[in-house]
Coordinates of C-alpha atoms in Angstrom, one line a residue:
M761 CA -2.9 28.1 44.7
V762 CA -0.8 27.4 47.9
G763 CA 1.4 24.5 47.6
M764 CA 0.9 24.2 43.8
T765 CA 4.2 24.2 41.7
S766 CA 3.7 26.0 38.4
M767 CA 5.7 23.9 35.8
S768 CA 7.2 25.0 32.4
K769 CA 7.9 22.7 29.6
G770 CA 10.7 20.1 30.3
A771 CA 10.7 20.9 34.2
N772 CA 10.3 17.9 36.5
I773 CA 9.4 17.5 40.0
P774 CA 9.8 14.4 42.6
L775 CA 6.7 12.7 43.7
A776 CA 6.3 11.5 47.3
A777 CA 2.6 10.7 46.8
S778 CA 1.7 7.0 46.4
S779 CA -1.4 7.9 44.2
V780 CA -1.5 11.0 41.9
R781 CA -4.8 12.3 40.2
A782 CA -3.9 14.1 36.9
E783 CA -6.9 16.3 35.9
L784 CA -6.9 17.9 32.6
T785 CA -8.9 21.2 32.5
W786 CA -10.1 23.8 29.7
T787 CA -12.9 25.9 28.9
G788 CA -15.6 24.5 26.7
G789 CA -18.3 26.2 24.7
S790 CA -20.0 26.3 21.2
G791 CA -17.4 25.7 18.6
I792 CA -14.7 24.6 21.0
P793 CA -13.5 20.9 20.4
D794 CA -14.0 18.3 23.0
V795 CA -10.9 16.9 24.7
D796 CA -10.4 13.3 25.9
A797 CA -7.7 12.3 28.3
S798 CA -5.9 9.0 27.9
A799 CA -2.7 7.3 29.4
L800 CA -0.1 5.0 28.0
L801 CA 2.0 2.6 30.2
L802 CA 5.4 2.2 28.8
T803 CA 8.3 -0.3 29.5
D804 CA 11.8 1.0 29.8
Q805 CA 12.0 0.8 26.0
G806 CA 9.3 3.4 25.7
R807 CA 6.6 0.9 24.2
V808 CA 3.4 -0.6 25.4
R809 CA 3.3 -4.2 25.7
S810 CA 0.0 -4.5 24.2
D811 CA -3.2 -2.5 23.4
A812 CA -4.2 -3.3 27.0
D813 CA -1.5 -0.7 28.3
F814 CA -3.7 2.1 26.7
V815 CA -6.2 3.6 29.1
F816 CA -9.0 5.9 27.6
Y817 CA -12.7 6.5 27.6
N818 CA -13.5 3.0 26.0
Q819 CA -10.9 1.1 28.1
P820 CA -11.1 3.1 31.4
R821 CA -9.1 0.7 33.7
H822 CA -5.7 -1.0 33.3
A823 CA -5.7 -4.6 34.2
S824 CA -3.3 -4.0 37.0
G825 CA -5.6 -1.5 38.6
A826 CA -2.6 0.9 38.6
V827 CA -4.2 3.5 36.0
S828 CA -7.7 4.4 35.6
H829 CA -9.7 7.0 33.4
G830 CA -12.0 8.8 36.0
G831 CA -14.2 10.4 33.4
K832 CA -15.1 13.8 32.4
S833 CA -17.2 16.6 34.2
A834 CA -18.4 20.1 33.7
S835 CA -19.4 23.1 35.8
G836 CA -20.7 25.6 33.5
S837 CA -17.9 26.2 30.8
A838 CA -15.3 24.8 33.1
M839 CA -14.6 21.3 31.7
S840 CA -12.2 18.5 33.2
D841 CA -11.2 15.0 32.3
V842 CA -9.3 12.8 35.0
I843 CA -6.6 10.1 34.9
T844 CA -5.7 8.4 38.3
V845 CA -2.2 6.7 38.6
N846 CA -1.5 4.7 41.6
L847 CA 2.3 4.7 41.6
A848 CA 2.5 2.2 44.5
A849 CA 0.5 -0.3 42.7
M850 CA 2.6 0.0 39.3
E851 CA 4.0 -3.2 37.8
A852 CA 7.8 -3.3 38.0
V853 CA 8.1 -3.7 34.2
I854 CA 6.5 -0.3 33.7
G855 CA 9.0 2.5 33.6
S856 CA 6.8 5.5 32.6
V857 CA 3.1 6.7 32.2
L858 CA 2.3 9.3 29.7
I859 CA -0.7 11.5 30.4
A860 CA -2.1 12.4 26.9
A861 CA -5.2 13.6 25.2
S862 CA -6.9 14.0 21.8
A863 CA -9.2 17.0 20.5
D864 CA -12.4 16.0 18.7
G865 CA -13.8 18.6 16.2
G866 CA -10.8 20.8 16.0
S867 CA -7.2 21.2 17.1
F868 CA -5.9 22.1 20.6
G869 CA -5.1 25.8 19.5
D870 CA -8.7 26.2 19.5
V871 CA -9.1 25.0 23.1
P872 CA -8.9 27.9 25.6
R873 CA -7.2 27.6 29.2
L874 CA -5.9 24.2 28.6
A875 CA -3.9 23.0 31.6
L876 CA -2.9 19.9 33.4
A877 CA -3.0 19.9 37.3
L878 CA -1.6 17.1 39.7
H879 CA -3.2 16.3 43.2
D880 CA -1.9 13.8 45.7
D881 CA -4.2 11.1 47.0
G882 CA -5.4 13.3 49.7
G883 CA -6.6 16.1 47.2
Q884 CA -3.6 18.3 47.9
P885 CA -2.3 20.2 44.9
L886 CA 1.1 19.4 43.7
A887 CA 1.7 21.1 40.3
T888 CA 0.0 22.6 37.3
F889 CA 1.2 22.9 33.7
E890 CA -0.4 25.3 31.2
I891 CA -0.4 24.6 27.6
T892 CA -0.1 28.0 25.8
D893 CA 1.5 27.3 22.4
A894 CA -0.8 24.7 21.0
T895 CA -1.6 25.3 17.4
T896 CA -2.8 22.7 14.8
E897 CA -2.2 19.7 17.1
T898 CA -5.1 17.4 17.5
A899 CA -3.3 15.1 20.0
F900 CA -1.0 16.0 22.9
V901 CA 1.4 14.5 25.5
F902 CA 1.1 16.7 28.6
G903 CA 3.3 14.9 31.0
E904 CA 5.0 11.8 32.0
F905 CA 5.5 9.9 35.4
Y906 CA 8.7 8.1 35.3
R907 CA 10.8 6.1 37.7
R908 CA 14.1 7.6 39.0
A909 CA 16.4 6.4 41.6
G910 CA 13.9 4.0 43.2
G911 CA 11.1 6.7 43.3
W912 CA 8.8 8.4 41.0
K913 CA 9.0 11.9 39.2
F914 CA 6.8 14.0 36.9
R915 CA 8.0 15.8 33.8
A916 CA 6.1 18.5 31.9
V917 CA 6.3 17.5 28.3
G918 CA 3.8 19.5 26.1
Q919 CA 4.4 17.8 22.7
G920 CA 1.8 18.0 20.2
Y921 CA 0.9 15.7 17.2
A922 CA -0.9 17.0 14.1
S923 CA -1.7 13.3 13.1
G924 CA -4.0 12.9 16.0
L925 CA -4.5 10.1 18.5
G926 CA -3.4 7.5 15.8
G927 CA -0.1 9.5 15.2
L928 CA 0.8 9.6 18.9
A929 CA -0.2 6.1 19.8
A930 CA 1.8 4.7 16.9
D931 CA 5.0 6.3 18.2
F932 CA 4.4 4.0 21.3
G933 CA 3.4 0.8 19.6
I934 CA -0.5 1.1 19.4
S935 CA -2.5 1.4 16.0
V936 CA -5.9 3.1 16.4
D937 CA -8.6 4.4 14.1
D938 CA -8.2 7.9 12.7
E939 CA -11.5 8.9 14.5
P940 CA -10.7 9.3 18.3
R941 CA -14.4 8.7 19.4
Q942 CA -14.7 5.4 17.2
A943 CA -11.2 4.1 18.4
T944 CA -10.5 1.0 20.2
P945 CA -6.9 -0.2 20.3
A946 CA -6.0 -2.6 17.8
A947 CA -3.0 -4.8 17.3
V948 CA 0.4 -3.7 18.4
A949 CA 2.5 -2.3 15.6
P950 CA 5.9 -3.8 14.9
A951 CA 8.5 -2.9 17.4
A952 CA 10.6 0.0 16.7
A953 CA 12.8 2.4 18.4
A954 CA 11.0 4.7 21.0
V955 CA 10.9 8.1 19.4
R956 CA 8.9 11.1 20.2
P957 CA 9.5 14.0 17.6
V958 CA 6.4 15.4 16.0
E959 CA 5.7 14.5 12.3
R960 CA 9.1 13.2 11.7
A961 CA 10.1 12.3 8.1
A962 CA 10.6 8.6 7.3
W963 CA 14.2 7.6 7.2
P964 CA 15.7 5.7 5.4
P965 CA 13.6 6.8 2.3
R966 CA 11.4 4.4 0.8
P967 CA 12.5 2.6 -2.5
P968 CA 10.9 3.9 -5.7
Q969 CA 7.5 2.4 -6.9
S970 CA 8.9 1.6 -10.3
L971 CA 12.3 -0.2 -11.1
P972 CA 15.0 2.0 -12.6
P973 CA 16.0 1.3 -16.2
A974 CA 18.4 -1.7 -16.7
P975 CA 22.0 -0.7 -17.1
L976 CA 23.4 -0.9 -20.7
L977 CA 25.3 -4.2 -21.3
S978 CA 29.0 -3.9 -22.5
P979 CA 29.9 -5.8 -25.7
A980 CA 31.1 -9.3 -25.1
W981 CA 34.9 -9.8 -25.4
P982 CA 36.6 -11.5 -27.2
P983 CA 34.1 -11.1 -30.2
R984 CA 31.8 -14.2 -30.6
P985 CA 32.4 -16.3 -33.9
P986 CA 30.2 -15.6 -36.9
Q987 CA 27.1 -17.7 -37.1
S988 CA 28.3 -19.5 -40.5
P989 CA 31.8 -20.8 -41.3
P990 CA 33.7 -18.9 -44.0
P991 CA 34.1 -20.2 -47.4
P992 CA 37.1 -22.6 -47.9
L993 CA 40.4 -21.3 -49.3
R994 CA 41.0 -22.2 -52.9
P995 CA 44.6 -22.2 -54.5
T996 CA 45.0 -19.6 -57.3
P997 CA 45.9 -21.5 -60.7
L998 CA 49.2 -20.9 -62.4
P999 CA 49.5 -19.5 -66.0
P1000 CA 50.5 -22.1 -68.6
F1001 CA 54.1 -22.9 -68.7
P1002 CA 55.7 -21.8 -72.2
A1003 CA 57.0 -24.5 -74.6
V1004 CA 60.8 -24.3 -74.7
P1005 CA 62.9 -26.3 -77.4
S1006 CA 65.1 -28.9 -75.8
P1007 CA 68.8 -28.1 -76.4
F1008 CA 69.6 -31.8 -76.6
S1009 CA 67.3 -32.5 -79.6
S1010 CA 69.3 -32.7 -83.1
P1011 CA 67.9 -30.9 -85.9
G1012 CA 66.2 -32.9 -88.5
R1013 CA 65.5 -35.8 -86.1

């Protein structure tokens, strides 16, 4: 399509448009998972401020009016779901907006012709990003609108989460139910560093569930006195002294 930039993972483009329509497209049909687009508004710390910064089908419009979920449509087997981002109306505290989605009834590896297309507020095509390497992921971050040098840019991300929408949202400060179609954002999770690896291992390791055995105690030093006093010392008796005649005694006296 004329004027449409084909993007690869990690590529970015500058945006001059004040408002951008992000349209997620795929081919639907029997046995193919349903796909639901969503958006997360993040501060410069890479976290949402509250569950209100999560825009999806049950919460289709952000309070600021800057991001909205336009809804899903179908034309035969061609499916689409739309997120509209008004960059000019974005709050100053928001540093980026993620365009994400979850798959219901399977993984993204089972969704054919999956792509994200960007259009400006006049409907002119800006860029397209095709996802061709999805496998077992049930949630995906497709791209990111972010501030740079006083303007806005878009980056093609293409990062999947096998832990579903709950795993994706938890990385950015939101806790949701495991089932995407039943989900409503809950309380914000405790703050943590903004991280985006898939299924990372916990670090540092958690402590063991049972206490380790107590160390052996060394014997006390110096030794403790015995519990009862020793018997008293007794003098050994001397043998009887032998009788010896006096040299001064006279015989016969």
